Tab-separated table of C-alpha atoms and ligand atoms in Angstrom:
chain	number	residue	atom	x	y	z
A	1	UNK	CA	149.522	-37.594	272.568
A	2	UNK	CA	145.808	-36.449	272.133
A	3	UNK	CA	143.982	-33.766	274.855
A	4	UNK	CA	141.744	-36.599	275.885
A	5	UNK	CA	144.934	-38.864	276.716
A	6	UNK	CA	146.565	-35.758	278.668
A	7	UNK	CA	142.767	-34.786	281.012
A	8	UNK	CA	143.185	-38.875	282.160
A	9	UNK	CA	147.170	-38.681	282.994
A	10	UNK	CA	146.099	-35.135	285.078
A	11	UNK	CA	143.621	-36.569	287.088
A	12	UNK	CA	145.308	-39.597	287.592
A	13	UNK	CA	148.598	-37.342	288.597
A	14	UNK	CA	146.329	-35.820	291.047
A	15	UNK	CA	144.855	-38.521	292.619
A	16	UNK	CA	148.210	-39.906	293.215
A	17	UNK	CA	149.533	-36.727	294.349
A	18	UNK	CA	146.947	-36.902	297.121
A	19	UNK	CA	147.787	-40.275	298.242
A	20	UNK	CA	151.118	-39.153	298.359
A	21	UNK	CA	150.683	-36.593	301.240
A	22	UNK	CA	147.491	-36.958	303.325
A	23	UNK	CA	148.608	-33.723	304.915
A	24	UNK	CA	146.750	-30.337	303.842
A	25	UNK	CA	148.141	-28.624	301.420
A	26	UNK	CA	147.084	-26.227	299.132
A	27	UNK	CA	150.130	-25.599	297.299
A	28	UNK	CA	151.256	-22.432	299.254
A	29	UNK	CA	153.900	-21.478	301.357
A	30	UNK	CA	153.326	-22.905	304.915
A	31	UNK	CA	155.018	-20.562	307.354
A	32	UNK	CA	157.020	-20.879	310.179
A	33	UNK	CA	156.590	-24.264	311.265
A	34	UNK	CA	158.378	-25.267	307.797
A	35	UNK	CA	161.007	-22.546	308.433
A	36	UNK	CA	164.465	-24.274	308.799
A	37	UNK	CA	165.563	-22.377	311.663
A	38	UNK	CA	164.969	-25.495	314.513
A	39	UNK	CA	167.171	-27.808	312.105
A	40	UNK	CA	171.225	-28.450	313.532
A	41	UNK	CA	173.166	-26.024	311.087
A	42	UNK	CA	175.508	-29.234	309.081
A	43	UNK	CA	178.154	-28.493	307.088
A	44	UNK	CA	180.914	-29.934	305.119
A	45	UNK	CA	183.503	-28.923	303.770
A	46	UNK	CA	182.423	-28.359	300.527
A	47	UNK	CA	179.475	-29.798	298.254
A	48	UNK	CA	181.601	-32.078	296.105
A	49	UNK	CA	181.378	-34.208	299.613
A	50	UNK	CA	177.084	-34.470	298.987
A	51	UNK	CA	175.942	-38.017	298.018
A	52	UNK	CA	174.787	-37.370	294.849
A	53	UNK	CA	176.576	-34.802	292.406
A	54	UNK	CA	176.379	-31.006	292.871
A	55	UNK	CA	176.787	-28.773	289.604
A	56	UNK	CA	176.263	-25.341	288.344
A	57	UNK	CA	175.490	-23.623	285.003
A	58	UNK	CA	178.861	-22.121	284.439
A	59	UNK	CA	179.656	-18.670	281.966
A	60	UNK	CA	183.138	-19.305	280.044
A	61	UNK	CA	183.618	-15.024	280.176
A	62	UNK	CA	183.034	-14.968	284.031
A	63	UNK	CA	185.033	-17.992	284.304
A	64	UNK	CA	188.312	-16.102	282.882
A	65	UNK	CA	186.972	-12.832	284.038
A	66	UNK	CA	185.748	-13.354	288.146
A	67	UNK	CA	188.482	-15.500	289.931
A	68	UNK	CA	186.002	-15.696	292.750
A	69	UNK	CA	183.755	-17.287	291.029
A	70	UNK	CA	186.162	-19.482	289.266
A	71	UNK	CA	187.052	-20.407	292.716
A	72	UNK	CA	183.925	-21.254	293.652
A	73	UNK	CA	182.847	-23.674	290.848
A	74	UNK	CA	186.274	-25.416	291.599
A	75	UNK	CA	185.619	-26.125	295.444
A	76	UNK	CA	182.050	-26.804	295.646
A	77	UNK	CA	180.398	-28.375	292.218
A	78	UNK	CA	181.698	-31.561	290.278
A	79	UNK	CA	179.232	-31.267	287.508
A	80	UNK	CA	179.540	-28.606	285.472
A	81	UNK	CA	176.630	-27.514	282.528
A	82	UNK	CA	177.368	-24.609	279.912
A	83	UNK	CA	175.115	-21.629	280.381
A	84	UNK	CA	175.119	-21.140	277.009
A	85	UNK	CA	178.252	-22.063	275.159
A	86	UNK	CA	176.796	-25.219	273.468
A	87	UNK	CA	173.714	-23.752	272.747
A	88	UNK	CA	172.982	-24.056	268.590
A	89	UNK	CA	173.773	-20.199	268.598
A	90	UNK	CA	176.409	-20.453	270.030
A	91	UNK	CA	178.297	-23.583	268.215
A	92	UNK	CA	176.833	-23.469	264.740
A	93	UNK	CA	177.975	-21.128	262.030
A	94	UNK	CA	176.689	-22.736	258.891
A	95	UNK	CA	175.693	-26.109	257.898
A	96	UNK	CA	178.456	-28.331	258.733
A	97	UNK	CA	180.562	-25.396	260.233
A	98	UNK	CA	180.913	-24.575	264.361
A	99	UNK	CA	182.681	-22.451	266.655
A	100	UNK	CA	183.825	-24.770	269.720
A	101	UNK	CA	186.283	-22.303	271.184
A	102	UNK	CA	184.379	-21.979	274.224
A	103	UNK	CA	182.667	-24.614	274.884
A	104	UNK	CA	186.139	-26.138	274.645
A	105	UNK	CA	187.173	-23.884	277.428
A	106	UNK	CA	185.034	-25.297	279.519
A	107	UNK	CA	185.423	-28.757	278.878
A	108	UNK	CA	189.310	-28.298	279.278
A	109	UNK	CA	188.257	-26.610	282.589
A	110	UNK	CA	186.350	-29.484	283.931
A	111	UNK	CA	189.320	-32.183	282.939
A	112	UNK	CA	191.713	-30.264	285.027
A	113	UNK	CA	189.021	-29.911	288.258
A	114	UNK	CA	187.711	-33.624	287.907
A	115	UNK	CA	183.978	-32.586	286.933
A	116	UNK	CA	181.087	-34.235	284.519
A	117	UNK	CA	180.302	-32.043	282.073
A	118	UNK	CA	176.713	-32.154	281.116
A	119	UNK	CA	176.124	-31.185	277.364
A	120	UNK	CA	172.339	-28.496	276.930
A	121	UNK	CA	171.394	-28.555	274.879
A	122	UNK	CA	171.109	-30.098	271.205
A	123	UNK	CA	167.582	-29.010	269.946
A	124	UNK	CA	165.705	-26.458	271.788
A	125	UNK	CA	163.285	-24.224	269.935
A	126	UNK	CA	165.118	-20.874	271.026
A	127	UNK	CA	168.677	-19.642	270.672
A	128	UNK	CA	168.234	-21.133	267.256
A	129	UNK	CA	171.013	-19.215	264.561
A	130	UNK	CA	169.512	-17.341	261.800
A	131	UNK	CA	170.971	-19.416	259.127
A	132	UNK	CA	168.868	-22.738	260.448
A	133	UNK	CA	165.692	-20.125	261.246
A	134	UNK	CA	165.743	-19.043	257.465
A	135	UNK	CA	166.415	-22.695	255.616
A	136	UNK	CA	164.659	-23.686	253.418
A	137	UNK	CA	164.077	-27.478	252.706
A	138	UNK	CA	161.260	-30.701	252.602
A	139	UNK	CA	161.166	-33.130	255.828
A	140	UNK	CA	163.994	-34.840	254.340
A	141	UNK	CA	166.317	-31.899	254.014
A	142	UNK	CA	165.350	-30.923	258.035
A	143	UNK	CA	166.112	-34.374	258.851
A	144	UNK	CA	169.765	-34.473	257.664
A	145	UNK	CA	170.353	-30.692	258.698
A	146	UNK	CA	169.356	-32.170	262.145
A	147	UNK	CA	171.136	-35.088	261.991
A	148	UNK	CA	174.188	-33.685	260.321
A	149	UNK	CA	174.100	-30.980	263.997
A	150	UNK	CA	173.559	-33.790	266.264
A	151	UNK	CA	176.065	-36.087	265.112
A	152	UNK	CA	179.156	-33.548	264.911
A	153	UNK	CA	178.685	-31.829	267.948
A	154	UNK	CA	178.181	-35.309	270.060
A	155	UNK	CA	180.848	-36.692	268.267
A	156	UNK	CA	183.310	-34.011	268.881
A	157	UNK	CA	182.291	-33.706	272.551
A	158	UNK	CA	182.327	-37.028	273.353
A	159	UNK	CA	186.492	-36.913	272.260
A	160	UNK	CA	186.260	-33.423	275.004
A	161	UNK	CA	184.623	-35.530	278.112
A	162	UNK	CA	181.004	-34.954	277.828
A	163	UNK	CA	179.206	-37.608	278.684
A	164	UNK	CA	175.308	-36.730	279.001
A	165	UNK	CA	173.037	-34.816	276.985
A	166	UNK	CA	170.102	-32.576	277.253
A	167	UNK	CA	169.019	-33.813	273.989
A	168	UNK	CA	165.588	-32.001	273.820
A	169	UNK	CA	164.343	-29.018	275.735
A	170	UNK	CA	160.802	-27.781	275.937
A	171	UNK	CA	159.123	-29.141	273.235
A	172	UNK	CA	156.052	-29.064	275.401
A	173	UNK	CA	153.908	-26.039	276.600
A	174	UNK	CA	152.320	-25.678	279.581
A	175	UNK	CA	148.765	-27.232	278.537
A	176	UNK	CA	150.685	-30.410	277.431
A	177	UNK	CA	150.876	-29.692	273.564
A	178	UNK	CA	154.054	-29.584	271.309
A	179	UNK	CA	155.499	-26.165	270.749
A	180	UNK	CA	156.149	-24.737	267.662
A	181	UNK	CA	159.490	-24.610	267.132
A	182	UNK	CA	161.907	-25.006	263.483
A	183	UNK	CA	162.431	-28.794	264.529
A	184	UNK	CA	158.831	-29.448	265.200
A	185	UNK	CA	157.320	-27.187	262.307
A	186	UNK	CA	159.262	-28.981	259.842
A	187	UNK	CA	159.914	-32.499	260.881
A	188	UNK	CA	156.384	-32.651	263.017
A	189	UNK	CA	156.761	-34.326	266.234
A	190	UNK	CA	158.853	-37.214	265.593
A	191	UNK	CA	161.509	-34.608	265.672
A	192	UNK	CA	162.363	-35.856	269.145
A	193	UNK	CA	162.418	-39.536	268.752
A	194	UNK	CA	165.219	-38.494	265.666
A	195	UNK	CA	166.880	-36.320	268.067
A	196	UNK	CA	167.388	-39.400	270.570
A	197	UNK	CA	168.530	-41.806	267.864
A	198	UNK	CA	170.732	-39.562	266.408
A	199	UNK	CA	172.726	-38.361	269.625
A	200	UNK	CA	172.740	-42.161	270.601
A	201	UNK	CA	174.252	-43.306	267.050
A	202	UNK	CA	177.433	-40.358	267.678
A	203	UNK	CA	177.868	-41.485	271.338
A	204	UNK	CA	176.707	-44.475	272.228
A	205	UNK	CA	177.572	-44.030	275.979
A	206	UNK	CA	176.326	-40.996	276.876
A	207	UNK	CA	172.897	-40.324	279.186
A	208	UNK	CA	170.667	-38.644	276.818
A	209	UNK	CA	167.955	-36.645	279.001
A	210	UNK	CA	164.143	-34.619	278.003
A	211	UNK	CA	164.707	-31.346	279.582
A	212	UNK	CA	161.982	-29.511	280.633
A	213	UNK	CA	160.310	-27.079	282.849
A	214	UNK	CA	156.931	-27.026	284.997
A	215	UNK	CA	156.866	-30.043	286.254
A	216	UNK	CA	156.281	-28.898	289.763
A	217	UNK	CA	153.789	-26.054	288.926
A	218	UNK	CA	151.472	-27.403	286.087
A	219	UNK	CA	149.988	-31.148	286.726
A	220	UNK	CA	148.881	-30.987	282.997
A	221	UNK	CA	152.787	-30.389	281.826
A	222	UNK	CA	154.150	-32.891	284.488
A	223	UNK	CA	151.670	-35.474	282.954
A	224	UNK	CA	152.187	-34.326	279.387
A	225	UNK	CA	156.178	-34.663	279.867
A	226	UNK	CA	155.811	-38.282	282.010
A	227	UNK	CA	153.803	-39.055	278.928
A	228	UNK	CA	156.188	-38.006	276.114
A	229	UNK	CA	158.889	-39.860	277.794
A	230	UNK	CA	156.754	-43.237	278.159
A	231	UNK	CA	156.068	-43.474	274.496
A	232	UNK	CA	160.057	-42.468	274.438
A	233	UNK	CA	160.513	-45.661	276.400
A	234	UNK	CA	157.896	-47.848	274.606
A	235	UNK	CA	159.254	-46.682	271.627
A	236	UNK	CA	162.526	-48.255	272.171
A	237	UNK	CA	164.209	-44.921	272.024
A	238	UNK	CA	167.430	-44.505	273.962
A	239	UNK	CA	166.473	-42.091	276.690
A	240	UNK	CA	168.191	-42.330	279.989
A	241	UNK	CA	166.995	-39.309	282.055
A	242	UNK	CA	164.481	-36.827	282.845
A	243	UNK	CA	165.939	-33.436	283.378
A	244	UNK	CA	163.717	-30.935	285.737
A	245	UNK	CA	164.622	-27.559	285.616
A	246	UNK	CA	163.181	-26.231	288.445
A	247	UNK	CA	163.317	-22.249	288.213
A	248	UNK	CA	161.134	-22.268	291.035
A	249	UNK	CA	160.129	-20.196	294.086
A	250	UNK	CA	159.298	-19.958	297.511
A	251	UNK	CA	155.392	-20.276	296.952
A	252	UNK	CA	156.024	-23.723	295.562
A	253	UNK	CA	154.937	-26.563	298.175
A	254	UNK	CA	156.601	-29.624	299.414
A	255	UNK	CA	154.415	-31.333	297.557
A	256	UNK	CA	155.014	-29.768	294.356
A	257	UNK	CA	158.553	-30.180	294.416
A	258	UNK	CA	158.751	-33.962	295.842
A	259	UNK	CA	156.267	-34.902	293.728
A	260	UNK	CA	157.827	-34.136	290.513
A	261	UNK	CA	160.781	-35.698	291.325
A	262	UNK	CA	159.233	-38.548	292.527
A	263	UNK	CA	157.627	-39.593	288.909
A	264	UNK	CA	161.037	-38.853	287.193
A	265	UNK	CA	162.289	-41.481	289.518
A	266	UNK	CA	159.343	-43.771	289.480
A	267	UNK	CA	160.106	-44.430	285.531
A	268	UNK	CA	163.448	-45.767	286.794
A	269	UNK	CA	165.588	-42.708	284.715
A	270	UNK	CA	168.285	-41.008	285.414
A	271	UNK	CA	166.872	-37.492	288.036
A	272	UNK	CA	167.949	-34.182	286.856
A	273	UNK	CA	167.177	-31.216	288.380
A	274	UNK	CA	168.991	-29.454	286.225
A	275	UNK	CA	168.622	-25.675	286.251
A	276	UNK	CA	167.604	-25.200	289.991
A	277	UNK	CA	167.054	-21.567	291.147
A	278	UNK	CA	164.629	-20.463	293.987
A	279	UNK	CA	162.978	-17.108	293.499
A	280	UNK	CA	162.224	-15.011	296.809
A	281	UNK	CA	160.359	-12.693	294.342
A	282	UNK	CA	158.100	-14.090	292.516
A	283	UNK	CA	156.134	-11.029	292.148
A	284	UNK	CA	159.290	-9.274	291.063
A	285	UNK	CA	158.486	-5.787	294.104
A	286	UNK	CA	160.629	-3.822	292.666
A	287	UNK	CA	161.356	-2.610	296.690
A	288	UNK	CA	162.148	-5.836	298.089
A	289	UNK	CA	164.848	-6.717	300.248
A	290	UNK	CA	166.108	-10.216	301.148
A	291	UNK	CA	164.831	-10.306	304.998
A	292	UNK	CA	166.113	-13.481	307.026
A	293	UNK	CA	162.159	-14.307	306.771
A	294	UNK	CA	162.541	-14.820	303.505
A	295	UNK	CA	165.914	-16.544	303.426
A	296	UNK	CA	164.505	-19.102	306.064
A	297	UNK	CA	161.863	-19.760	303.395
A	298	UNK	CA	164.166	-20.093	300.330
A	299	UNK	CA	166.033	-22.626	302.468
A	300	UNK	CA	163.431	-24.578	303.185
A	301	UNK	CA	162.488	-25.368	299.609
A	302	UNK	CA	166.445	-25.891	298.756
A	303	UNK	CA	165.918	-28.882	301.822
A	304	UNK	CA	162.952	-29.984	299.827
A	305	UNK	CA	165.109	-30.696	296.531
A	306	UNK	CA	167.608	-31.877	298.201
A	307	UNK	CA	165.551	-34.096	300.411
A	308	UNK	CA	163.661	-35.431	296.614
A	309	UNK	CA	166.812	-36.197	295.307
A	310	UNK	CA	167.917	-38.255	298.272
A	311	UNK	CA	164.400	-39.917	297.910
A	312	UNK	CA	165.631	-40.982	294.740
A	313	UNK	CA	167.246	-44.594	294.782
A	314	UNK	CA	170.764	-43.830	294.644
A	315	UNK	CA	171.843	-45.294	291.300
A	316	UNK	CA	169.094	-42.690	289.951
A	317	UNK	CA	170.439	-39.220	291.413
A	318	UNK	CA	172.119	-37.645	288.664
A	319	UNK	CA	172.122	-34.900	290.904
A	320	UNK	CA	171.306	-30.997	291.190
A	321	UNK	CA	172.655	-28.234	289.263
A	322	UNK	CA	172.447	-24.644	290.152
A	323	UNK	CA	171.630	-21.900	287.145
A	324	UNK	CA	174.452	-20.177	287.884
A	325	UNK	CA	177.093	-19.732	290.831
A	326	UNK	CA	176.263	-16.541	293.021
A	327	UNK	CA	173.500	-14.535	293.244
A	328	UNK	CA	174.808	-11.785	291.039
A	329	UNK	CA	175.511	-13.620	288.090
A	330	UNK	CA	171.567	-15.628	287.934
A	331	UNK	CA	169.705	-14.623	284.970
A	332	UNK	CA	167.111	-13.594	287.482
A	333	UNK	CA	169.042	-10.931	289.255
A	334	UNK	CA	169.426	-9.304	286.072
A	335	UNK	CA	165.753	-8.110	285.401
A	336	UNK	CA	164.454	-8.531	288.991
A	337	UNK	CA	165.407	-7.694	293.235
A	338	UNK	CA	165.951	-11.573	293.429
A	339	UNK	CA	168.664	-13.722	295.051
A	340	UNK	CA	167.863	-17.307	294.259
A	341	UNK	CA	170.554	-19.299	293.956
A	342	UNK	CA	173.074	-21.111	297.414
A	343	UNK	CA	175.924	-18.692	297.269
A	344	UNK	CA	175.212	-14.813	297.859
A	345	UNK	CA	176.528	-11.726	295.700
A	346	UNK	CA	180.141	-11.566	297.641
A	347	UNK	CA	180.085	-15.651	297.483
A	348	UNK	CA	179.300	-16.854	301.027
A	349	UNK	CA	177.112	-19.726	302.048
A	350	UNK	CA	173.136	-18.994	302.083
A	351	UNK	CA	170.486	-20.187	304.439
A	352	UNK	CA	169.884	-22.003	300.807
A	353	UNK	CA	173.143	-23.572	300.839
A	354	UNK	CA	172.198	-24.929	304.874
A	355	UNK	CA	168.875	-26.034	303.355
A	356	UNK	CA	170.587	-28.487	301.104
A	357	UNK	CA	172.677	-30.160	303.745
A	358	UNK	CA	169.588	-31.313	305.834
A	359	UNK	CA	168.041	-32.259	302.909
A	360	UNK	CA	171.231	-34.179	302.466
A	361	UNK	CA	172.045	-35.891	306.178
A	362	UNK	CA	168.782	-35.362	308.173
B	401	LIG	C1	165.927	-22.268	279.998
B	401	LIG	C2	167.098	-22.914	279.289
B	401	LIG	C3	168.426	-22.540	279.885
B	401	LIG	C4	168.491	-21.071	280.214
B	401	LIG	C5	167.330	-20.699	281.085
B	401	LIG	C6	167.339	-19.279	281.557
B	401	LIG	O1	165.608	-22.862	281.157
B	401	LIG	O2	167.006	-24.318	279.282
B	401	LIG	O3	169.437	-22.864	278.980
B	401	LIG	O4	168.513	-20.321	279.030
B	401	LIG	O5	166.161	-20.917	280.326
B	401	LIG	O6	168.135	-18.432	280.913
């Protein structure tokens, strides 16, 4: 896709982004008025009741380690994604040689608690193992090296229950152009339309998704992703989804967020959002607490996503999945004073966890 191609799709993203909402706004945080605090307080008794599926990104060592959080994961999500278990790093030792023990795990796990497990991620230009960083080879050697990956792990994890696939993650950057990566270095950037076939060859039935992030903070990247997975689609490549990460925050507006979601759906793919987090921190204050002010607000964009997805015809909502399980374990927490996620450090229901249900039923 050329810059020229990418300015159009922007403009034309905003202009329908206006239409979309005649209401001001300017892409900030609105205040009160969009606090959640007037809303009925729903609940059920746990998310696995939502209308479309409810997931988290789920550790294997906290799994065995934190029964609390084991707990969790079995009462409230039905979808299930590896935080990082079938990440290349993680599965390949060699050419032709992998380490499924736990991604396994987690697989077995999901049987036994009736959840989808959601495969991320095949080809992603990080988390890449030395021995693929340092090969050396033409096109042709990358090629089979990729499709020799692809077609084992699908294969085998198709026989352990997984039946959808990040296939490709961030291949763009946030002004729309490919990112360097091994794949796209070496192969250029029909790497992804190989990735597709090659995943759809080993397992014909599963969902095979673009992963990305941005798409509700960068019109260029929304457009430049939309655009990617048109040519996907023109192309005759088997792509069934459009998965939105959405490590967001609080300073993200309605807008923003319904309007991302709204051209995944509009292509008539499977919806994603697939690593949802909320930041309260953005700015990462060091000093910050989490004040109800600020929980109010975090809920209110959780109602937003959940209110997308239910936008969503329903044979579309593949559903939301949470980067983690409680506060504590988010990859945010670690470097930052942050508590994005539904469930709090001691595993209670958030403001963010209300926010969802009337997104849900209101
Ligand atoms: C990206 C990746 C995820 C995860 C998160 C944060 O979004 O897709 O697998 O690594 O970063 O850690």
């Amino acid at each position: 896709m050329n810059k020229i191609n990418i300015l159009f799709i922007s403009l034309f993203s905003l202009l329908l982004f206006a239409q979309c909402d005649s209401g001001a706004d300017d892409g900030a945080y609105n205040g009160d008025e969009e606090q959640g605090v007037e809303l009925p307080m729903l609940d059920i008794d746990n998310l696995r009741e939502a209308p479309f599926k409810i997931g988290g990104a789920i550790s294997v060592s906290t799994l065995k380690s934190d029964e609390h959080y084991r707990n969790l994961v079995v009462e409230h999500y039905n979808s299930v994604t590896p935080e990082n278990e079938m990440k290349m790093v993680s599965l390949s030792t060699g050419n032709g040689t992998y380490n499924f023990t736990d991604a396994d795990y987690l697989c077995d796990f999901a049987a036994e608690n009736d959840m989808r497990v959601h495969g991320h991620v095949l080809l992603w230009y990080y988390a890449t193992p030395s021995w693929v960083s340092s090969f050396v080879g033409d096109r042709n050697d990358w090629l089979a090296l990729m499709r020799t990956y692809i077609t084992d792990v699908v294969t085998h994890f198709k026989d352990k229950g997984v039946t959808s696939w990040d296939v490709v993650n961030e291949a763009l950057l946030d002004d729309g152009t490919y990112r360097s990566s091994v794949w796209y270095d070496n192969i250029g950037e029909d790497y992804i339309k190989y990735a597709f076939l090659y995943a759809a060859a080993a397992d014909p039935d599963a969902l095979l998704f673009y992963n990305d992030y941005g798409h509700e903070y960068s019109y260029v990247k929304l457009a430049a992703i939309n655009n990617l997975v048109d040519e996907l689609v023109d192309a005759g490549i088997p792509i069934h989804g459009i998965g939105l990460q959405m490590h967001t925050d609080i300073e993200k507006s309605e807008n923003q967020i319904k309007y991302a979601v709204r051209t995944a759906a509009y292509r008539n793919l499977q919806v994603h959002i697939s690593e949802f987090d909320v930041s309260v921190n953005p700015d990462a204050e060091t000093s910050l607490t989490f004040t109800d002010s600020l929980s109010l607000s975090q809920q209110t964009t959780y109602r937003w996503a959940a209110e997308a997805m239910m936008e969503c015809d329903e044979e579309l909502r593949y559903g939301i999945t949470f980067w983690g399980v409680s506060d504590q374990y988010s990859w945010r927490y670690e470097d930052d004073t942050d508590w994005v996620l539904p469930f709090s450090n001691d595993y209670q229901k958030k403001d963010a966890y209300y926010g969802l249900l009337q997104g849900m039923y209101q």
